[in-house]
Coordinates of C-alpha atoms in Angstrom, one line a residue:
X2 CA 9.7 -27.5 -37.8
X3 CA 8.0 -24.2 -36.7
X4 CA 8.9 -21.2 -38.8
X5 CA 10.9 -18.5 -36.9
X6 CA 8.7 -15.6 -36.0
X7 CA 9.7 -12.1 -37.0
X8 CA 10.6 -9.9 -34.0
X9 CA 8.1 -7.2 -33.2
X10 CA 8.8 -3.6 -33.8
X11 CA 8.8 -3.0 -30.0
X12 CA 11.3 -5.8 -29.4
X13 CA 13.6 -4.4 -32.0
X14 CA 13.7 -1.1 -30.1
X15 CA 14.4 -2.6 -26.7
X16 CA 18.3 -2.8 -27.1
X17 CA 18.3 0.9 -28.0
X18 CA 16.5 1.8 -24.8
X19 CA 19.3 0.3 -22.8
X20 CA 21.8 2.8 -24.2
X21 CA 21.1 6.1 -22.5
X22 CA 22.3 9.5 -23.7
X23 CA 22.8 12.6 -21.6
X24 CA 19.5 13.9 -22.8
X25 CA 17.6 10.9 -21.7
X26 CA 15.4 11.2 -18.6
X27 CA 16.7 9.8 -15.4
X28 CA 15.9 6.2 -14.7
X29 CA 12.7 5.6 -12.8
X30 CA 12.6 3.0 -10.0
X31 CA 10.9 -0.2 -11.0
X32 CA 7.2 -0.5 -10.3
X33 CA 6.6 -1.9 -6.8
X34 CA 5.0 -5.3 -6.9
X35 CA 3.3 -7.3 -4.2
X36 CA 4.3 -10.8 -3.3
X37 CA 1.6 -12.0 -5.6
X38 CA 3.3 -10.2 -8.5
X39 CA 0.7 -7.5 -9.0
X40 CA 2.0 -4.1 -10.0
X41 CA 1.2 -1.4 -7.6
X42 CA 1.3 1.3 -10.2
X43 CA -1.7 0.2 -12.2
X44 CA -2.9 -3.0 -10.7
X45 CA -2.0 -5.3 -13.7
X46 CA -0.4 -8.6 -12.7
X47 CA 3.4 -8.4 -13.0
X48 CA 3.5 -5.9 -16.0
X49 CA 5.1 -2.6 -16.5
X50 CA 3.2 0.3 -18.0
X51 CA 3.0 -0.4 -21.8
X52 CA 2.2 3.2 -22.6
X53 CA 5.4 4.4 -20.9
X54 CA 7.5 2.0 -23.0
X55 CA 6.0 3.3 -26.2
X56 CA 6.4 6.9 -25.3
X57 CA 10.1 6.3 -24.5
X58 CA 10.6 4.6 -27.9
X59 CA 9.1 7.5 -29.7
X60 CA 11.5 9.9 -28.1
X61 CA 14.5 7.9 -29.1
X62 CA 13.3 7.8 -32.7
X63 CA 13.5 11.6 -32.7
X64 CA 9.9 12.3 -33.5
X65 CA 6.9 13.4 -31.5
X66 CA 3.6 11.6 -31.9
X67 CA 0.8 13.7 -33.2
X68 CA -1.6 14.4 -30.3
X69 CA -4.9 12.5 -30.6
X70 CA -8.3 14.0 -30.0
X71 CA -9.4 13.8 -26.4
X72 CA -11.7 10.9 -27.0
X73 CA -9.0 8.8 -28.5
X74 CA -6.5 9.7 -25.8
X75 CA -8.5 7.9 -23.1
X76 CA -6.6 5.1 -21.6
X77 CA -7.8 2.2 -19.5
X78 CA -9.3 3.2 -16.1
X79 CA -6.7 1.5 -14.0
X80 CA -3.9 3.3 -15.9
X81 CA -5.7 6.7 -15.7
X82 CA -6.1 6.2 -11.9
X83 CA -2.4 5.5 -11.5
X84 CA -1.4 8.5 -13.5
X85 CA -3.7 10.7 -11.5
X86 CA -2.0 9.6 -8.3
X87 CA 1.4 10.7 -9.8
X88 CA 0.2 14.1 -10.9
X89 CA 1.4 17.1 -8.9
X90 CA -1.0 18.8 -6.5
X91 CA -2.8 21.9 -7.7
X92 CA -1.1 25.2 -6.9
X93 CA -2.4 26.7 -3.7
X94 CA -3.0 30.2 -5.3
X95 CA -4.9 28.7 -8.2
X96 CA -7.1 26.3 -6.2
X97 CA -7.0 27.0 -2.5
X98 CA -7.5 23.9 -0.4
X99 CA -10.6 23.7 1.9
X100 CA -9.3 23.9 5.5
X101 CA -9.9 20.8 7.5
X102 CA -11.7 21.2 10.9
X103 CA -9.2 21.0 13.7
X104 CA -9.8 18.4 16.4
X105 CA -9.4 19.5 20.0
X106 CA -6.4 18.1 21.7
X107 CA -6.7 14.8 23.5
X108 CA -8.1 11.5 22.5
X109 CA -11.0 11.4 20.1
X110 CA -14.3 10.6 21.8
X111 CA -15.5 7.0 21.3
X112 CA -19.0 6.5 19.9
X113 CA -21.3 4.8 22.4
X114 CA -22.0 1.2 22.0
X115 CA -25.2 -0.6 23.0
X116 CA -26.6 -4.1 22.9
X117 CA -23.2 -5.5 22.3
X118 CA -22.8 -3.8 18.9
X119 CA -21.0 -0.6 17.8
X120 CA -23.5 2.3 17.7
X121 CA -22.7 4.6 14.8
X122 CA -24.1 8.1 14.9
X123 CA -25.7 9.2 11.6
X124 CA -23.7 11.7 9.5
X125 CA -24.7 15.4 9.5
X126 CA -25.2 15.2 5.7
X127 CA -27.6 12.3 6.0
X128 CA -29.9 14.1 8.4
X129 CA -29.3 17.8 7.6
X130 CA -32.2 18.3 5.2
X131 CA -34.8 16.8 7.5
X132 CA -33.4 18.5 10.6
X133 CA -33.3 21.9 8.8
X134 CA -36.9 21.5 7.9
X135 CA -37.8 20.6 11.4
X136 CA -35.9 23.6 12.8
X137 CA -37.7 25.9 10.3
X138 CA -41.2 24.5 11.4
X139 CA -40.2 24.8 15.1
X140 CA -39.1 28.4 14.8
X141 CA -42.3 29.2 12.9
X142 CA -44.2 27.9 16.0
X143 CA -42.0 30.0 18.4
X144 CA -39.5 27.4 19.5
X145 CA -35.8 28.4 19.1
X146 CA -34.3 24.9 18.6
X147 CA -30.6 25.0 17.4
X148 CA -30.1 21.2 17.0
X149 CA -32.8 18.6 16.6
X150 CA -30.5 15.7 17.7
X151 CA -29.7 17.5 20.9
X152 CA -33.4 17.5 22.0
X153 CA -32.9 14.0 23.4
X154 CA -30.9 15.7 26.2
X155 CA -32.1 19.3 26.3
X156 CA -35.7 20.5 25.7
X157 CA -35.5 23.9 27.3
X158 CA -36.5 25.5 24.1
X159 CA -40.0 24.3 24.7
X160 CA -40.4 26.0 28.0
X161 CA -42.4 28.8 26.5
X162 CA -45.4 30.3 28.4
X163 CA -48.5 30.5 26.3
X164 CA -50.6 33.6 26.2
X165 CA -54.2 33.3 27.3
X166 CA -56.6 32.7 24.4
X167 CA -60.1 31.3 23.9
X168 CA -61.0 29.9 20.5
X169 CA -64.5 29.0 19.2
X170 CA -63.8 26.0 17.0
X171 CA -67.4 25.2 16.2
X172 CA -70.9 25.7 17.7
X173 CA -70.6 24.0 21.2
X174 CA -66.7 23.6 21.0
X175 CA -64.2 25.9 22.6
X176 CA -60.5 25.6 23.2
X177 CA -58.9 27.7 26.0
X178 CA -55.2 27.9 26.6
X179 CA -53.5 29.5 29.6
X180 CA -50.3 29.3 31.6
X181 CA -50.5 28.0 35.2
X182 CA -47.7 28.7 37.7
X183 CA -46.6 25.9 40.0
X184 CA -44.2 27.8 42.1
X185 CA -40.4 28.2 42.2
X186 CA -40.4 29.3 38.5
X187 CA -42.1 26.1 37.3
X188 CA -45.2 26.2 35.2
X189 CA -47.4 24.2 32.9
X190 CA -49.5 25.2 29.9
X191 CA -53.1 24.2 30.3
X192 CA -55.2 23.5 27.1
X193 CA -58.9 22.7 27.8
X194 CA -61.4 21.6 25.2
X195 CA -65.0 22.1 26.3
X196 CA -67.9 20.5 24.5
X197 CA -71.6 21.0 24.7
X198 CA -73.0 17.5 24.3
X199 CA -76.2 18.8 22.9
X200 CA -74.3 20.2 19.9
X201 CA -71.4 17.7 19.7
X202 CA -71.1 13.9 19.9
X203 CA -68.1 12.1 21.2
X204 CA -66.7 8.7 20.1
X205 CA -63.8 6.4 21.1
X206 CA -61.7 5.6 18.1
X207 CA -59.4 2.6 18.6
X208 CA -57.4 0.3 16.4
X209 CA -55.0 -2.6 16.8
X210 CA -52.5 -0.8 14.5
X211 CA -51.3 2.7 15.2
X212 CA -52.3 6.1 13.9
X213 CA -51.3 9.7 14.4
X214 CA -53.8 12.1 16.0
X215 CA -53.8 14.9 13.3
X216 CA -54.7 12.3 10.7
X217 CA -58.1 11.8 12.3
X218 CA -59.1 15.5 12.0
X219 CA -60.7 15.5 8.6
X220 CA -64.2 15.5 7.1
X221 CA -66.8 16.0 9.8
X222 CA -64.3 15.5 12.7
X223 CA -63.7 18.7 14.6
X224 CA -61.0 17.7 17.0
X225 CA -59.3 14.6 18.5
X226 CA -57.6 14.0 21.9
X227 CA -55.2 11.3 22.8
X228 CA -57.0 8.3 24.2
X229 CA -56.4 5.9 27.1
X230 CA -53.5 3.6 28.1
X231 CA -52.2 1.1 25.6
X232 CA -49.2 -1.2 25.5
X233 CA -45.9 0.6 24.7
X234 CA -42.5 -1.0 24.2
X235 CA -39.5 -0.5 22.1
X236 CA -39.5 -4.0 20.7
X237 CA -41.5 -3.9 17.4
X238 CA -41.1 -7.6 16.9
X239 CA -43.1 -8.5 20.0
X240 CA -46.4 -6.7 20.3
X241 CA -49.8 -7.9 21.5
X242 CA -52.7 -8.8 19.2
X243 CA -54.8 -6.3 21.1
X244 CA -52.7 -3.3 22.5
X245 CA -55.6 -1.5 24.3
X246 CA -55.2 -2.5 28.0
X247 CA -58.3 -4.0 29.7
X248 CA -61.7 -3.0 28.4
X249 CA -62.2 -2.0 24.8
X250 CA -65.4 -1.8 22.8
X251 CA -64.8 -1.2 19.1
X252 CA -67.7 -0.6 16.6
X253 CA -70.2 -2.1 19.0
X254 CA -68.2 -5.2 19.8
X255 CA -66.5 -5.8 23.1
X256 CA -63.1 -6.7 21.7
X257 CA -61.2 -6.9 25.0
X258 CA -62.5 -7.8 28.5
X259 CA -61.1 -6.1 31.6
X260 CA -58.7 -7.9 34.0
X261 CA -59.4 -5.5 36.9
X262 CA -62.1 -3.0 37.9
X263 CA -61.3 0.4 36.5
X264 CA -63.3 3.5 35.5
X265 CA -64.4 3.4 31.9
X266 CA -65.7 5.8 29.2
X267 CA -68.8 4.3 27.6
X268 CA -70.5 5.8 24.6
X269 CA -74.1 5.3 23.6
X270 CA -75.7 7.3 20.9
X271 CA -72.8 9.7 20.8
X272 CA -73.2 10.5 24.5
X273 CA -70.4 9.6 26.8
X274 CA -70.7 8.4 30.4
X275 CA -67.9 7.7 32.9
X276 CA -68.4 5.1 35.6
X277 CA -66.6 2.3 37.3
X278 CA -66.6 -0.9 35.2
X279 CA -66.4 -4.2 37.1
X280 CA -64.2 -7.0 35.8
X281 CA -66.9 -9.6 35.7
X282 CA -69.9 -10.6 33.7
X283 CA -71.3 -13.1 31.3
X284 CA -70.3 -14.4 27.9
X285 CA -71.2 -17.2 25.4
X286 CA -68.5 -19.7 24.4
X287 CA -69.5 -22.1 21.7
X288 CA -73.1 -20.9 22.0
X289 CA -73.3 -21.7 25.8
X290 CA -73.4 -19.0 28.6
X291 CA -70.7 -18.8 31.2
X292 CA -69.6 -16.3 33.8
X293 CA -66.2 -14.7 33.7
X294 CA -64.0 -12.6 36.1
X295 CA -60.8 -10.6 35.6
X296 CA -57.5 -12.3 36.7
X297 CA -56.4 -9.2 38.7
X298 CA -59.5 -8.9 40.8
X299 CA -58.5 -8.6 44.5
X300 CA -58.9 -11.7 46.8
X301 CA -57.1 -14.9 47.6
X302 CA -58.3 -16.5 44.4
X303 CA -60.8 -15.8 41.6
X304 CA -64.5 -16.3 42.2
X305 CA -64.9 -20.1 42.5
X306 CA -68.4 -19.9 40.9
X307 CA -66.9 -18.3 37.8
X308 CA -65.4 -21.1 35.6
X309 CA -63.6 -18.6 33.2
X310 CA -60.8 -16.2 34.2
X311 CA -59.7 -13.4 31.8
X312 CA -56.1 -12.7 31.0
X313 CA -54.7 -10.3 28.5
X314 CA -51.9 -7.8 27.6
X315 CA -52.8 -5.9 30.9
X316 CA -51.1 -8.8 32.7
X317 CA -47.7 -8.2 31.1
X318 CA -44.7 -6.6 32.9
X319 CA -42.8 -3.8 31.2
X320 CA -39.2 -3.8 32.0
X321 CA -36.5 -1.2 31.4
X322 CA -32.9 -1.6 30.4
X323 CA -30.2 1.1 29.9
X324 CA -29.4 2.4 26.5
X325 CA -26.6 4.8 25.5
X326 CA -28.6 7.0 23.1
X327 CA -32.2 7.0 24.4
X328 CA -31.4 6.5 28.1
X329 CA -33.6 3.3 28.4
X330 CA -35.5 0.8 26.3
X331 CA -38.9 -0.8 27.3
X332 CA -39.3 -4.5 26.7
X333 CA -41.2 -7.6 27.8
X334 CA -39.5 -10.8 28.8
X335 CA -41.1 -13.2 26.3
X336 CA -40.5 -16.5 28.2
X337 CA -42.2 -15.2 31.4
X338 CA -45.1 -13.4 29.5
X339 CA -47.5 -16.3 29.8
X340 CA -50.5 -17.4 31.8
X341 CA -49.7 -19.5 35.0
X342 CA -49.0 -23.2 34.5
X343 CA -51.6 -25.6 35.9
X344 CA -51.9 -29.3 35.1
X345 CA -55.7 -29.3 35.2
X346 CA -56.3 -25.9 33.5
X347 CA -57.1 -25.2 29.9
X348 CA -56.5 -21.9 28.1
X349 CA -58.8 -20.7 25.3
X350 CA -57.1 -17.9 23.3
X351 CA -59.7 -15.6 21.8
X352 CA -58.9 -13.4 18.7
X353 CA -61.0 -11.5 16.2
X354 CA -62.4 -8.2 15.1
X355 CA -65.8 -6.4 14.9
X356 CA -66.1 -7.5 11.3
X357 CA -65.3 -11.2 11.8
X358 CA -66.4 -11.6 15.4
X359 CA -64.5 -13.3 18.2
X360 CA -63.4 -16.9 18.0
X361 CA -61.3 -19.4 19.7
X362 CA -57.9 -19.5 17.9
X363 CA -55.9 -21.7 20.3
X364 CA -56.6 -24.3 22.9
X365 CA -53.7 -24.9 25.3
X366 CA -54.1 -27.5 28.1
X367 CA -51.9 -26.8 31.1
X368 CA -51.7 -23.1 30.6
X369 CA -48.6 -21.2 29.6
X370 CA -50.3 -19.3 26.8
X371 CA -48.5 -16.2 25.5
X372 CA -50.4 -13.1 26.9
X373 CA -50.0 -11.4 23.5
X374 CA -51.3 -14.3 21.4
X375 CA -55.0 -13.0 21.3
X376 CA -57.4 -10.3 22.2
X377 CA -57.8 -12.0 25.5
X378 CA -57.5 -15.5 27.1
X379 CA -60.1 -17.4 28.9
X380 CA -58.8 -19.8 31.6
X381 CA -60.9 -22.7 32.6
X382 CA -60.0 -25.0 35.6
X383 CA -61.1 -28.0 33.5
X384 CA -61.9 -28.6 29.8
X385 CA -65.1 -26.9 28.6
X386 CA -67.4 -29.3 26.9
X387 CA -67.9 -29.1 23.1
X388 CA -65.5 -26.2 22.6
X389 CA -63.3 -26.6 19.6
X390 CA -61.1 -24.3 17.5
X391 CA -63.1 -21.6 15.8
X392 CA -65.9 -21.7 18.4
X393 CA -67.6 -18.2 18.6
X394 CA -67.1 -16.0 21.7
X395 CA -69.3 -13.1 22.6
X396 CA -69.2 -11.0 25.8
X397 CA -72.9 -10.3 26.6
X398 CA -72.7 -8.5 29.9
X399 CA -70.3 -6.6 32.1
X400 CA -71.9 -6.7 35.6
X401 CA -74.5 -4.0 35.7
X402 CA -74.0 -2.9 32.1
X403 CA -75.6 -4.3 29.0
X404 CA -73.1 -4.2 26.2
X405 CA -75.5 -4.6 23.3
X406 CA -76.2 -0.9 23.1
X407 CA -72.6 0.3 23.4
X408 CA -71.1 2.1 20.4
X409 CA -67.6 2.3 21.8
X410 CA -65.7 2.5 25.1
X411 CA -62.4 2.1 26.8
X412 CA -60.9 1.8 30.2
X413 CA -59.6 5.0 31.9
X414 CA -56.8 5.8 34.3
X415 CA -57.5 6.6 37.9
X416 CA -59.3 9.6 39.1
X417 CA -57.2 12.7 39.9
X418 CA -58.1 12.4 43.5
X419 CA -57.1 8.7 43.7
X420 CA -53.8 9.4 41.9
X421 CA -53.1 12.2 44.4
X422 CA -53.8 9.8 47.3
X423 CA -51.7 6.9 45.8
X424 CA -54.7 4.6 45.2
X425 CA -53.5 3.2 41.9
X426 CA -53.1 -0.5 42.6
X427 CA -55.0 -1.5 39.4
X428 CA -52.4 0.4 37.3
X429 CA -49.4 -1.9 37.7
X430 CA -46.3 -3.1 35.8
X431 CA -48.2 -3.2 32.5
X432 CA -47.5 0.6 32.3
X433 CA -43.8 0.2 33.2
X434 CA -42.8 3.0 35.5
X435 CA -46.0 4.4 37.0
X436 CA -47.1 7.7 35.6
X437 CA -48.9 8.4 38.9
X438 CA -46.0 8.6 41.2
X439 CA -45.2 11.9 42.8
X440 CA -43.2 13.4 39.9
X441 CA -44.1 15.9 37.2
X442 CA -45.4 14.6 33.9
X443 CA -47.6 15.9 31.1
X444 CA -51.2 14.8 31.9
X445 CA -54.3 14.2 29.8
X446 CA -57.6 14.5 31.7
X447 CA -61.3 13.9 31.0
X448 CA -64.3 15.0 33.0
X449 CA -68.1 15.3 32.6
X450 CA -69.5 18.4 34.3
X451 CA -72.9 20.0 34.0
X452 CA -73.8 18.3 30.7
X453 CA -70.4 19.3 29.2
X454 CA -67.4 17.2 28.4
X455 CA -64.0 18.6 29.3
X456 CA -60.8 17.3 27.8
X457 CA -57.6 18.9 29.2
X458 CA -53.9 18.5 28.8
X459 CA -51.3 19.8 31.2
X460 CA -48.3 20.2 28.9
X461 CA -44.7 19.6 29.7
X462 CA -41.3 18.4 28.4
X463 CA -39.3 16.1 30.6
X464 CA -35.8 17.4 29.8
X465 CA -36.4 20.9 31.0
X466 CA -35.9 22.6 34.4
X467 CA -39.2 24.5 34.8
X468 CA -41.7 22.9 32.3
X469 CA -42.2 19.2 33.1
X470 CA -45.9 19.0 33.6
X471 CA -47.6 18.5 37.0
X472 CA -47.5 16.0 39.9
X473 CA -50.7 14.2 40.9
X474 CA -51.1 16.6 43.8
X475 CA -50.6 19.7 41.6
X476 CA -53.1 18.2 39.1
X477 CA -55.7 18.0 41.8
X478 CA -55.2 21.6 42.8
X479 CA -55.4 22.8 39.2
X480 CA -58.7 20.9 38.7
X481 CA -60.2 22.4 41.8
X482 CA -59.1 25.9 40.7
X483 CA -61.0 25.3 37.4
X484 CA -64.2 24.3 39.3
X485 CA -63.8 20.5 38.6
X486 CA -64.1 17.9 41.4
X487 CA -60.9 15.9 41.3
X488 CA -62.9 12.8 42.3
X489 CA -64.7 13.0 38.9
X490 CA -61.7 13.9 36.7
X491 CA -59.9 10.9 35.2
X492 CA -56.6 10.3 33.6
X493 CA -56.1 9.4 29.9
X494 CA -52.7 8.5 28.5
X495 CA -50.3 11.4 29.3
X496 CA -46.6 12.0 28.9
X497 CA -45.5 12.2 25.2
X498 CA -49.0 11.2 24.2
X499 CA -50.7 14.3 25.6
X500 CA -52.0 16.2 22.5
X501 CA -55.1 17.8 21.1
X502 CA -55.5 18.1 17.3
X503 CA -58.2 20.4 16.0
X504 CA -59.2 22.5 13.0
X505 CA -59.5 26.2 13.2
X506 CA -60.1 28.7 10.3
X507 CA -59.9 25.7 7.9
X508 CA -56.4 24.7 9.0
X509 CA -55.3 21.7 11.1
X510 CA -53.5 22.6 14.3
X511 CA -52.1 20.9 17.4
X512 CA -51.2 21.7 21.0
X513 CA -49.2 19.6 23.4
X514 CA -46.0 17.5 23.3
X515 CA -44.4 19.6 20.6
X516 CA -41.0 18.2 21.8
X517 CA -41.8 14.6 20.8
X518 CA -38.9 12.7 19.2
X519 CA -39.4 9.3 17.5
X520 CA -36.6 7.1 18.7
X521 CA -34.3 5.4 16.3
X522 CA -34.8 1.7 15.5
X523 CA -31.3 1.2 14.1
X524 CA -27.8 2.1 15.2
X525 CA -27.2 4.6 12.3
X526 CA -30.7 6.1 12.4
X527 CA -31.1 9.7 13.8
X528 CA -33.8 10.9 16.1
X529 CA -36.8 12.2 14.2
X530 CA -38.8 15.2 15.4
X531 CA -42.5 14.5 15.2
X532 CA -44.0 17.3 17.4
X533 CA -46.8 17.9 14.9
X534 CA -47.8 14.3 14.3
X535 CA -47.1 13.1 17.9
X536 CA -46.7 9.6 19.2
X537 CA -48.3 6.8 17.3
X538 CA -51.5 5.9 19.2
X539 CA -54.0 3.0 19.5
X540 CA -56.9 5.0 20.8
X541 CA -58.3 8.6 20.7
X542 CA -61.5 10.5 21.5
X543 CA -62.9 12.1 18.4
X544 CA -65.6 14.9 18.3
X545 CA -68.2 15.4 15.6
X546 CA -71.1 17.9 15.3
X547 CA -74.5 16.3 15.9
X548 CA -76.5 16.0 12.6

């Protein structure tokens, strides 16, 4: 038989608690419990507050407990939280409450949604430090920008006319800036870099990954200008192995063959030349010579005597879809971004680098190769004998041009005269919306004139009323006014890419596209001002003094 347990001290006091006296406090309502039996007051399952019971028992015994030191008075977290909820609010005169911002009458605005998901704008606190620093830098450069995030819609703060200036950056290198009126209150700021090729050498700097233009201006490099057209989309998960469109020579190796005839900048011994570059030539595949031709060359069909046809990222089609924050997004439809299907054809995908050389990385009978899968793709109408994976590939000639002596090179945009006349068939959907239609855009131009190289940008910001750049026709007129023949001035990549980075008085500086915003890649990410760094590029023209 179990011995009877002695009642606890607390249990002995319980009957006395039931007999109230006039001095007793009024009864409190029982603690609310949920259906699961959890007390709402302190979150313990089905229990009352044990501290309240003990305090009441002490009062009925007619004595007060000695207060404990603060560290010993700490109670469990859940109990302290419940007590805090029951405490009276602070007096208004002692601790004035911070007023809450009033919301205007009417329904609260809904945040935009895109791509089927709820788009959440970033909080002001999350972006305030970066934006405040950006505003400080912008105002130091003379641009009164009140809100960085609003620049996606309103860029009028950048419509500032430059004062004429002429800087000598180094022997043989001058940078001139001026404002050119376009009529009806519109204008563009013209920045022209003029180089004496006897004192300065030029090179094409290109990479499959991206870089920012000011990062190139270090060591012996005097200045850098944004390069030619490269693949641009807003889908980071689907990018080409070689983003430079059409011809690209990197460190003495032709890394990408052209799909259509275009003008090109070719550099030998630091001296640039500009000339039309045919999309045809010879190459070796597996040690044997073959002829090749670009897939976009005009005509009913490729040259029947050329067994190999070149495809690449320049064959892609950039599409646009609406987006609530950025206005649009550029993308490529992956299933349709392939070479044509043909039962008898064979695709040889070529990848590599100047260090490793070019090699066959895929062999695909029947076609349908992803246009982004290699530096370029060679299409044969029948299997090529003795070609296996890993077979070496080398482009040995582009019709009329030996490539063995090339240091670097890249395809260019159309001449200013051709763009003004609408002769831009070779520049197609791989650029998305054509930058050569009759609308104002920022432009980057290159010309060789009287033994000098001229690199020029016509600056502009798209979300302004009077400072949007220049149309192709206005570009031709401005070139003629500067004494340049529009037939021999060519387009480099313009728009938000238009920028010149240079060093003056020992400090790095930039002109052009100071309005540039990097678009968010996530729903909660803000826009980032990158007017000093500029857009991430794949090619540039760099300038060095001749040793």
